[in-house]
Structure formats: C-alpha cells, structure tokens
CSV table of N, CA, C and O in Angstrom, one decimal:
chain,number,residue,atom,x,y,z
A,1,MET,N,48.3,-109.6,1.7
A,1,MET,CA,47.1,-110.2,1.1
A,1,MET,C,47.2,-111.6,0.8
A,1,MET,O,46.1,-112.2,0.8
A,2,PRO,N,48.4,-112.2,0.4
A,2,PRO,CA,48.4,-113.6,0.0
A,2,PRO,C,47.9,-114.5,1.1
A,2,PRO,O,47.3,-115.5,0.8
A,3,VAL,N,48.1,-114.2,2.3
A,3,VAL,CA,47.7,-115.0,3.5
A,3,VAL,C,46.2,-115.1,3.5
A,3,VAL,O,45.5,-116.1,3.6
A,4,ILE,N,45.5,-113.9,3.4
A,4,ILE,CA,44.1,-113.8,3.4
A,4,ILE,C,43.5,-114.5,2.2
A,4,ILE,O,42.5,-115.1,2.3
A,5,GLN,N,44.1,-114.3,1.0
A,5,GLN,CA,43.5,-114.9,-0.2
A,5,GLN,C,43.7,-116.4,-0.1
A,5,GLN,O,43.0,-117.1,-0.8
A,6,ALA,N,44.5,-117.0,0.7
A,6,ALA,CA,44.6,-118.4,0.9
A,6,ALA,C,43.3,-119.0,1.4
A,6,ALA,O,43.0,-120.2,1.2
A,7,PHE,N,42.6,-118.3,2.2
A,7,PHE,CA,41.3,-118.8,2.8
A,7,PHE,C,40.1,-118.0,2.5
A,7,PHE,O,39.0,-118.3,2.9
A,8,SER,N,40.2,-117.0,1.6
A,8,SER,CA,39.0,-116.2,1.2
A,8,SER,C,38.7,-116.4,-0.2
A,8,SER,O,39.6,-116.5,-1.1
A,9,LYS,N,37.4,-116.5,-0.5
A,9,LYS,CA,37.0,-116.6,-1.9
A,9,LYS,C,37.1,-115.2,-2.6
A,9,LYS,O,37.5,-115.1,-3.8
A,10,LYS,N,36.8,-114.2,-1.9
A,10,LYS,CA,36.9,-112.8,-2.4
A,10,LYS,C,37.4,-111.9,-1.3
A,10,LYS,O,36.9,-111.8,-0.3
A,11,VAL,N,38.4,-111.1,-1.7
A,11,VAL,CA,38.9,-110.0,-0.9
A,11,VAL,C,38.6,-108.6,-1.4
A,11,VAL,O,38.9,-108.4,-2.6
A,12,VAL,N,38.0,-107.8,-0.7
A,12,VAL,CA,37.6,-106.5,-1.1
A,12,VAL,C,38.1,-105.5,-0.1
A,12,VAL,O,37.8,-105.5,1.1
A,13,ARG,N,39.0,-104.6,-0.5
A,13,ARG,CA,39.5,-103.5,0.4
A,13,ARG,C,38.4,-102.4,0.5
A,13,ARG,O,38.1,-101.8,-0.6
A,14,CYS,N,37.9,-102.2,1.6
A,14,CYS,CA,36.7,-101.3,1.7
A,14,CYS,C,37.1,-99.9,2.1
A,14,CYS,O,36.2,-99.0,2.1
A,15,GLY,N,38.3,-99.6,2.6
A,15,GLY,CA,38.7,-98.3,3.0
A,15,GLY,C,39.6,-98.3,4.2
A,15,GLY,O,40.4,-99.3,4.4
A,16,PRO,N,39.5,-97.3,5.0
A,16,PRO,CA,40.4,-97.3,6.2
A,16,PRO,C,40.2,-98.3,7.2
A,16,PRO,O,39.1,-99.1,7.1
A,17,VAL,N,41.0,-98.4,8.2
A,17,VAL,CA,40.8,-99.4,9.2
A,17,VAL,C,39.4,-99.4,9.9
A,17,VAL,O,38.9,-98.3,10.2
A,18,GLY,N,38.8,-100.5,9.9
A,18,GLY,CA,37.4,-100.6,10.5
A,18,GLY,C,36.4,-100.6,9.4
A,18,GLY,O,35.2,-101.0,9.7
A,19,ALA,N,36.7,-100.1,8.2
A,19,ALA,CA,35.6,-100.1,7.1
A,19,ALA,C,35.1,-101.5,6.8
A,19,ALA,O,33.9,-101.7,6.6
A,20,GLY,N,36.0,-102.5,6.8
A,20,GLY,CA,35.6,-103.8,6.4
A,20,GLY,C,34.7,-104.4,7.5
A,20,GLY,O,33.7,-105.1,7.2
A,21,HIS,N,34.9,-104.1,8.7
A,21,HIS,CA,34.0,-104.5,9.8
A,21,HIS,C,32.6,-103.9,9.7
A,21,HIS,O,31.6,-104.6,9.9
A,22,ALA,N,32.6,-102.6,9.3
A,22,ALA,CA,31.3,-101.9,9.1
A,22,ALA,C,30.5,-102.6,8.0
A,22,ALA,O,29.4,-102.8,8.0
A,23,VAL,N,31.3,-102.9,6.9
A,23,VAL,CA,30.6,-103.5,5.7
A,23,VAL,C,30.1,-104.9,6.1
A,23,VAL,O,29.0,-105.2,5.7
A,24,LYS,N,30.9,-105.6,6.9
A,24,LYS,CA,30.4,-106.9,7.3
A,24,LYS,C,29.2,-106.8,8.2
A,24,LYS,O,28.3,-107.7,8.1
A,25,ALA,N,29.1,-105.9,9.1
A,25,ALA,CA,28.0,-105.7,9.9
A,25,ALA,C,26.7,-105.4,9.1
A,25,ALA,O,25.6,-105.9,9.4
A,26,VAL,N,26.9,-104.5,8.2
A,26,VAL,CA,25.7,-104.2,7.3
A,26,VAL,C,25.3,-105.3,6.5
A,26,VAL,O,24.1,-105.7,6.3
A,27,ASN,N,26.3,-106.1,6.0
A,27,ASN,CA,26.0,-107.3,5.2
A,27,ASN,C,25.2,-108.3,6.1
A,27,ASN,O,24.1,-108.9,5.6
A,28,ASN,N,25.7,-108.5,7.2
A,28,ASN,CA,25.0,-109.5,8.1
A,28,ASN,C,23.6,-109.0,8.5
A,28,ASN,O,22.6,-109.8,8.6
A,29,ALA,N,23.4,-107.7,8.7
A,29,ALA,CA,22.1,-107.2,9.0
A,29,ALA,C,21.2,-107.4,7.9
A,29,ALA,O,19.9,-107.8,8.0
A,30,LEU,N,21.6,-107.1,6.7
A,30,LEU,CA,20.8,-107.3,5.5
A,30,LEU,C,20.4,-108.8,5.3
A,30,LEU,O,19.3,-109.1,5.0
A,31,ASN,N,21.4,-109.7,5.6
A,31,ASN,CA,21.2,-111.1,5.4
A,31,ASN,C,20.0,-111.6,6.4
A,31,ASN,O,19.1,-112.3,6.0
A,32,VAL,N,20.2,-111.3,7.7
A,32,VAL,CA,19.2,-111.8,8.6
A,32,VAL,C,17.9,-111.0,8.5
A,32,VAL,O,16.8,-111.6,8.7
A,33,THR,N,17.9,-109.8,8.0
A,33,THR,CA,16.7,-109.1,7.8
A,33,THR,C,15.9,-109.7,6.7
A,33,THR,O,14.6,-109.9,6.8
A,34,HIS,N,16.5,-110.1,5.6
A,34,HIS,CA,15.8,-110.7,4.5
A,34,HIS,C,15.3,-112.1,4.8
A,34,HIS,O,14.2,-112.5,4.4
A,35,LEU,N,16.0,-112.8,5.6
A,35,LEU,CA,15.5,-114.1,6.2
A,35,LEU,C,14.2,-113.9,7.0
A,35,LEU,O,13.2,-114.6,6.8
A,36,LEU,N,14.2,-112.9,7.9
A,36,LEU,CA,13.1,-112.7,8.7
A,36,LEU,C,11.9,-112.2,7.9
A,36,LEU,O,10.8,-112.6,8.0
A,37,LEU,N,12.2,-111.2,7.0
A,37,LEU,CA,11.1,-110.7,6.2
A,37,LEU,C,10.5,-111.8,5.3
A,37,LEU,O,9.3,-111.8,5.0
A,38,GLY,N,11.3,-112.6,4.7
A,38,GLY,CA,10.9,-113.7,3.8
A,38,GLY,C,10.0,-114.6,4.6
A,38,GLY,O,8.9,-115.0,4.1
A,39,HIS,N,10.4,-115.0,5.8
A,39,HIS,CA,9.6,-115.9,6.6
A,39,HIS,C,8.2,-115.2,7.0
A,39,HIS,O,7.2,-115.9,6.9
A,40,GLU,N,8.3,-114.0,7.4
A,40,GLU,CA,7.1,-113.3,7.8
A,40,GLU,C,6.2,-113.2,6.6
A,40,GLU,O,5.0,-113.3,6.7
A,41,GLY,N,6.8,-112.8,5.4
A,41,GLY,CA,5.9,-112.7,4.3
A,41,GLY,C,5.3,-114.0,3.8
A,41,GLY,O,4.1,-114.0,3.5
A,42,LEU,N,5.9,-115.1,4.0
A,42,LEU,CA,5.3,-116.4,3.7
A,42,LEU,C,4.3,-116.8,4.7
A,42,LEU,O,3.2,-117.3,4.2
A,43,LEU,N,4.4,-116.4,5.9
A,43,LEU,CA,3.3,-116.6,6.8
A,43,LEU,C,2.1,-115.8,6.5
A,43,LEU,O,1.0,-116.3,6.5
A,44,ALA,N,2.3,-114.6,6.1
A,44,ALA,CA,1.2,-113.7,5.7
A,44,ALA,C,0.5,-114.3,4.4
A,44,ALA,O,-0.7,-114.3,4.4
A,45,LEU,N,1.3,-114.7,3.5
A,45,LEU,CA,0.7,-115.3,2.3
A,45,LEU,C,0.0,-116.6,2.5
A,45,LEU,O,-1.1,-116.8,2.0
A,46,GLN,N,0.5,-117.4,3.4
A,46,GLN,CA,-0.2,-118.6,3.8
A,46,GLN,C,-1.6,-118.3,4.4
A,46,GLN,O,-2.6,-119.0,4.1
A,47,ARG,N,-1.7,-117.2,5.2
A,47,ARG,CA,-3.0,-116.8,5.7
A,47,ARG,C,-4.0,-116.4,4.7
A,47,ARG,O,-5.2,-116.4,4.9
A,48,PHE,N,-3.4,-116.0,3.5
A,48,PHE,CA,-4.2,-115.6,2.4
A,48,PHE,C,-4.6,-116.8,1.5
A,48,PHE,O,-5.2,-116.7,0.4
A,49,GLY,N,-4.1,-117.9,1.9
A,49,GLY,CA,-4.3,-119.2,1.1
A,49,GLY,C,-3.3,-119.5,0.1
A,49,GLY,O,-3.5,-120.4,-0.7
A,50,VAL,N,-2.2,-118.8,0.1
A,50,VAL,CA,-1.1,-119.0,-0.9
A,50,VAL,C,-0.2,-120.1,-0.3
A,50,VAL,O,0.3,-120.0,0.8
A,51,ASP,N,0.1,-121.2,-1.1
A,51,ASP,CA,1.0,-122.2,-0.7
A,51,ASP,C,2.4,-121.5,-0.7
A,51,ASP,O,2.9,-120.9,-1.6
A,52,PRO,N,3.1,-121.7,0.5
A,52,PRO,CA,4.4,-121.0,0.6
A,52,PRO,C,5.4,-121.5,-0.5
A,52,PRO,O,6.2,-120.6,-1.0
A,53,SER,N,5.4,-122.7,-0.9
A,53,SER,CA,6.3,-123.2,-2.0
A,53,SER,C,6.0,-122.5,-3.3
A,53,SER,O,6.9,-122.1,-4.0
A,54,VAL,N,4.8,-122.3,-3.6
A,54,VAL,CA,4.4,-121.6,-4.8
A,54,VAL,C,4.9,-120.1,-4.7
A,54,VAL,O,5.4,-119.6,-5.6
A,55,ALA,N,4.6,-119.5,-3.5
A,55,ALA,CA,5.1,-118.1,-3.3
A,55,ALA,C,6.6,-117.9,-3.5
A,55,ALA,O,7.0,-117.0,-4.2
A,56,VAL,N,7.4,-118.9,-2.9
A,56,VAL,CA,8.8,-118.8,-3.1
A,56,VAL,C,9.2,-119.0,-4.5
A,56,VAL,O,10.1,-118.3,-5.0
A,57,ASP,N,8.5,-119.8,-5.2
A,57,ASP,CA,8.8,-120.0,-6.6
A,57,ASP,C,8.6,-118.7,-7.4
A,57,ASP,O,9.4,-118.3,-8.3
A,58,ALA,N,7.5,-118.1,-7.1
A,58,ALA,CA,7.1,-116.8,-7.8
A,58,ALA,C,8.1,-115.7,-7.4
A,58,ALA,O,8.7,-115.0,-8.3
A,59,ILE,N,8.5,-115.6,-6.2
A,59,ILE,CA,9.4,-114.6,-5.7
A,59,ILE,C,10.8,-114.8,-6.3
A,59,ILE,O,11.4,-113.8,-6.7
A,60,ASN,N,11.2,-116.1,-6.4
A,60,ASN,CA,12.5,-116.3,-7.0
A,60,ASN,C,12.6,-116.0,-8.5
A,60,ASN,O,13.7,-116.0,-9.0
A,61,GLY,N,11.5,-115.9,-9.1
A,61,GLY,CA,11.5,-115.5,-10.6
A,61,GLY,C,11.3,-114.0,-10.7
A,61,GLY,O,11.1,-113.5,-11.8
A,62,SER,N,11.4,-113.3,-9.6
A,62,SER,CA,11.2,-111.8,-9.6
A,62,SER,C,12.2,-111.1,-8.9
A,62,SER,O,13.3,-111.6,-8.4
A,63,SER,N,12.0,-109.7,-8.6
A,63,SER,CA,13.1,-108.9,-8.0
A,63,SER,C,13.2,-109.1,-6.6
A,63,SER,O,14.1,-108.6,-5.9
A,64,GLY,N,12.3,-109.9,-5.9
A,64,GLY,CA,12.5,-110.2,-4.4
A,64,GLY,C,13.4,-111.2,-4.0
A,64,GLY,O,13.7,-111.5,-2.9
A,65,ARG,N,14.0,-111.9,-5.1
A,65,ARG,CA,14.8,-113.1,-4.8
A,65,ARG,C,16.1,-112.7,-4.0
A,65,ARG,O,16.6,-111.6,-4.2
A,66,SER,N,16.7,-113.7,-3.3
A,66,SER,CA,17.9,-113.5,-2.6
A,66,SER,C,18.4,-114.9,-2.3
A,66,SER,O,17.7,-115.9,-2.5
A,67,LEU,N,19.6,-114.9,-1.6
A,67,LEU,CA,20.1,-116.1,-1.1
A,67,LEU,C,19.1,-116.8,-0.1
A,67,LEU,O,18.9,-118.0,-0.2
A,68,GLN,N,18.4,-116.0,0.6
A,68,GLN,CA,17.5,-116.5,1.6
A,68,GLN,C,16.3,-117.1,0.9
A,68,GLN,O,15.8,-118.2,1.4
A,69,THR,N,15.7,-116.5,-0.1
A,69,THR,CA,14.6,-117.1,-0.8
A,69,THR,C,15.0,-118.2,-1.6
A,69,THR,O,14.1,-119.2,-1.9
A,70,GLU,N,16.2,-118.2,-2.2
A,70,GLU,CA,16.5,-119.3,-3.1
A,70,GLU,C,17.0,-120.5,-2.4
A,70,GLU,O,16.9,-121.7,-2.8
A,71,GLN,N,17.7,-120.4,-1.2
A,71,GLN,CA,18.2,-121.5,-0.5
A,71,GLN,C,17.7,-121.7,0.9
A,71,GLN,O,17.2,-122.8,1.2
A,72,ARG,N,17.8,-120.7,1.7
A,72,ARG,CA,17.5,-120.9,3.2
A,72,ARG,C,16.0,-121.2,3.4
A,72,ARG,O,15.7,-122.1,4.2
A,73,LEU,N,15.1,-120.4,2.8
A,73,LEU,CA,13.7,-120.7,3.1
A,73,LEU,C,13.2,-122.0,2.6
A,73,LEU,O,12.6,-122.8,3.3
A,74,PRO,N,13.6,-122.4,1.3
A,74,PRO,CA,13.2,-123.7,0.8
A,74,PRO,C,13.8,-124.9,1.7
A,74,PRO,O,13.2,-125.8,2.0
A,75,GLN,N,15.2,-124.8,1.8
A,75,GLN,CA,15.9,-125.9,2.5
A,75,GLN,C,15.7,-125.9,4.0
A,75,GLN,O,15.7,-127.0,4.6
A,76,GLU,N,15.5,-124.8,4.7
A,76,GLU,CA,15.4,-124.8,6.1
A,76,GLU,C,14.0,-124.6,6.7
A,76,GLU,O,13.6,-125.2,7.7
A,77,VAL,N,13.3,-123.7,6.1
A,77,VAL,CA,12.0,-123.3,6.7
A,77,VAL,C,10.8,-124.2,6.1
A,77,VAL,O,10.2,-124.8,6.8
A,78,LEU,N,10.7,-124.2,4.8
A,78,LEU,CA,9.7,-124.9,4.1
A,78,LEU,C,9.8,-126.4,4.4
A,78,LEU,O,8.8,-127.1,4.6
A,79,SER,N,11.0,-126.9,4.6
A,79,SER,CA,11.3,-128.3,4.9
A,79,SER,C,11.0,-128.6,6.3
A,79,SER,O,10.9,-129.8,6.7
A,80,GLY,N,10.9,-127.6,7.2
A,80,GLY,CA,10.8,-127.8,8.6
A,80,GLY,C,12.1,-128.2,9.3
A,80,GLY,O,12.1,-128.5,10.5
A,81,ARG,N,13.2,-128.1,8.6
A,81,ARG,CA,14.5,-128.5,9.2
A,81,ARG,C,15.0,-127.5,10.3
A,81,ARG,O,15.5,-127.8,11.3
A,82,PHE,N,14.9,-126.2,10.0
A,82,PHE,CA,15.4,-125.2,10.8
A,82,PHE,C,16.8,-125.4,11.3
A,82,PHE,O,17.1,-125.2,12.5
A,83,ALA,N,17.7,-125.9,10.5
A,83,ALA,CA,19.1,-126.2,10.9
A,83,ALA,C,20.0,-125.3,10.1
A,83,ALA,O,21.1,-125.8,9.6
A,84,TYR,N,19.7,-124.0,10.1
A,84,TYR,CA,20.4,-123.0,9.3
A,84,TYR,C,21.9,-123.0,9.7
A,84,TYR,O,22.8,-122.9,8.9
A,85,GLY,N,22.2,-123.2,11.0
A,85,GLY,CA,23.6,-123.2,11.5
A,85,GLY,C,24.1,-121.9,11.9
A,85,GLY,O,25.2,-121.8,12.5
A,86,PHE,N,23.4,-120.8,11.6
A,86,PHE,CA,23.8,-119.4,12.0
A,86,PHE,C,22.9,-119.1,13.2
A,86,PHE,O,21.8,-118.6,13.0
A,87,LYS,N,23.3,-119.4,14.4
A,87,LYS,CA,22.5,-119.2,15.6
A,87,LYS,C,22.2,-117.8,16.0
A,87,LYS,O,22.9,-116.8,15.6
A,88,LEU,N,21.1,-117.6,16.6
A,88,LEU,CA,20.6,-116.3,17.1
A,88,LEU,C,21.7,-115.4,17.8
A,88,LEU,O,21.8,-114.2,17.5
A,89,PRO,N,22.4,-116.0,18.8
A,89,PRO,CA,23.4,-115.1,19.4
A,89,PRO,C,24.5,-114.6,18.4
A,89,PRO,O,24.9,-113.4,18.6
A,90,LEU,N,24.8,-115.3,17.4
A,90,LEU,CA,25.8,-114.8,16.4
A,90,LEU,C,25.1,-113.7,15.6
A,90,LEU,O,25.7,-112.7,15.2
A,91,MET,N,23.8,-113.8,15.2
A,91,MET,CA,23.1,-112.8,14.6
A,91,MET,C,23.0,-111.5,15.4
A,91,MET,O,23.2,-110.4,15.0
A,92,ALA,N,22.7,-111.7,16.7
A,92,ALA,CA,22.5,-110.5,17.6
A,92,ALA,C,23.9,-109.8,17.8
A,92,ALA,O,23.8,-108.6,18.0
A,93,LYS,N,25.0,-110.5,17.8
A,93,LYS,CA,26.2,-109.7,18.0
A,93,LYS,C,26.6,-108.7,16.9
A,93,LYS,O,27.2,-107.7,17.1
A,94,ASP,N,26.1,-109.1,15.7
A,94,ASP,CA,26.3,-108.1,14.6
A,94,ASP,C,25.3,-107.1,14.5
A,94,ASP,O,25.4,-106.1,13.9
C-alpha cells in the first residue's frame, strides 16, 4: 500500500479482486450522468426563462449540488469554455 499511497489522495479497499474497478466504473457513471443531467436541466430551465447562473446558484444551495454543479457547469458550460479535459471516448469506455 505505501507505493499506492505515494500517488493517491485516498485509498479505499473495496473488497475482492475487481471490486475497486467496479466501484470506479460506477463512480465514473455517476459523474458523467450528473454532468449530463445538470446540463440538460439548465437547458430546460433556460427555456422557462430562468437564467442558468441563477439556477446553478439555487441548486448549489440545495440537495442537487455536486462537483458538476459547483465546478464543471459554471467553469466549463456557463462560461462557454467546454474544456473539461475528460473526453467522450474516456467516458464511453467506463
């Protein structure tokens, strides 16, 4: 474990061989799903006349907040940068 701890912030033993990969796959699926749902939700709210920045501010003060709504949507989507760095083929492989 010392070798892994040298480059990892947090090490969690998840169970038998392969369990960690399964947890990683579910984590990545949740991550990309929340990004997609957040973006689609903002588009729907915009059609209702809600400013996306105002919507993100409200969501981040409530139970819908996540890394995606707190960082990715404001920094990458609302800004128009779309430079998230996690490319679609990487998302698709998980």
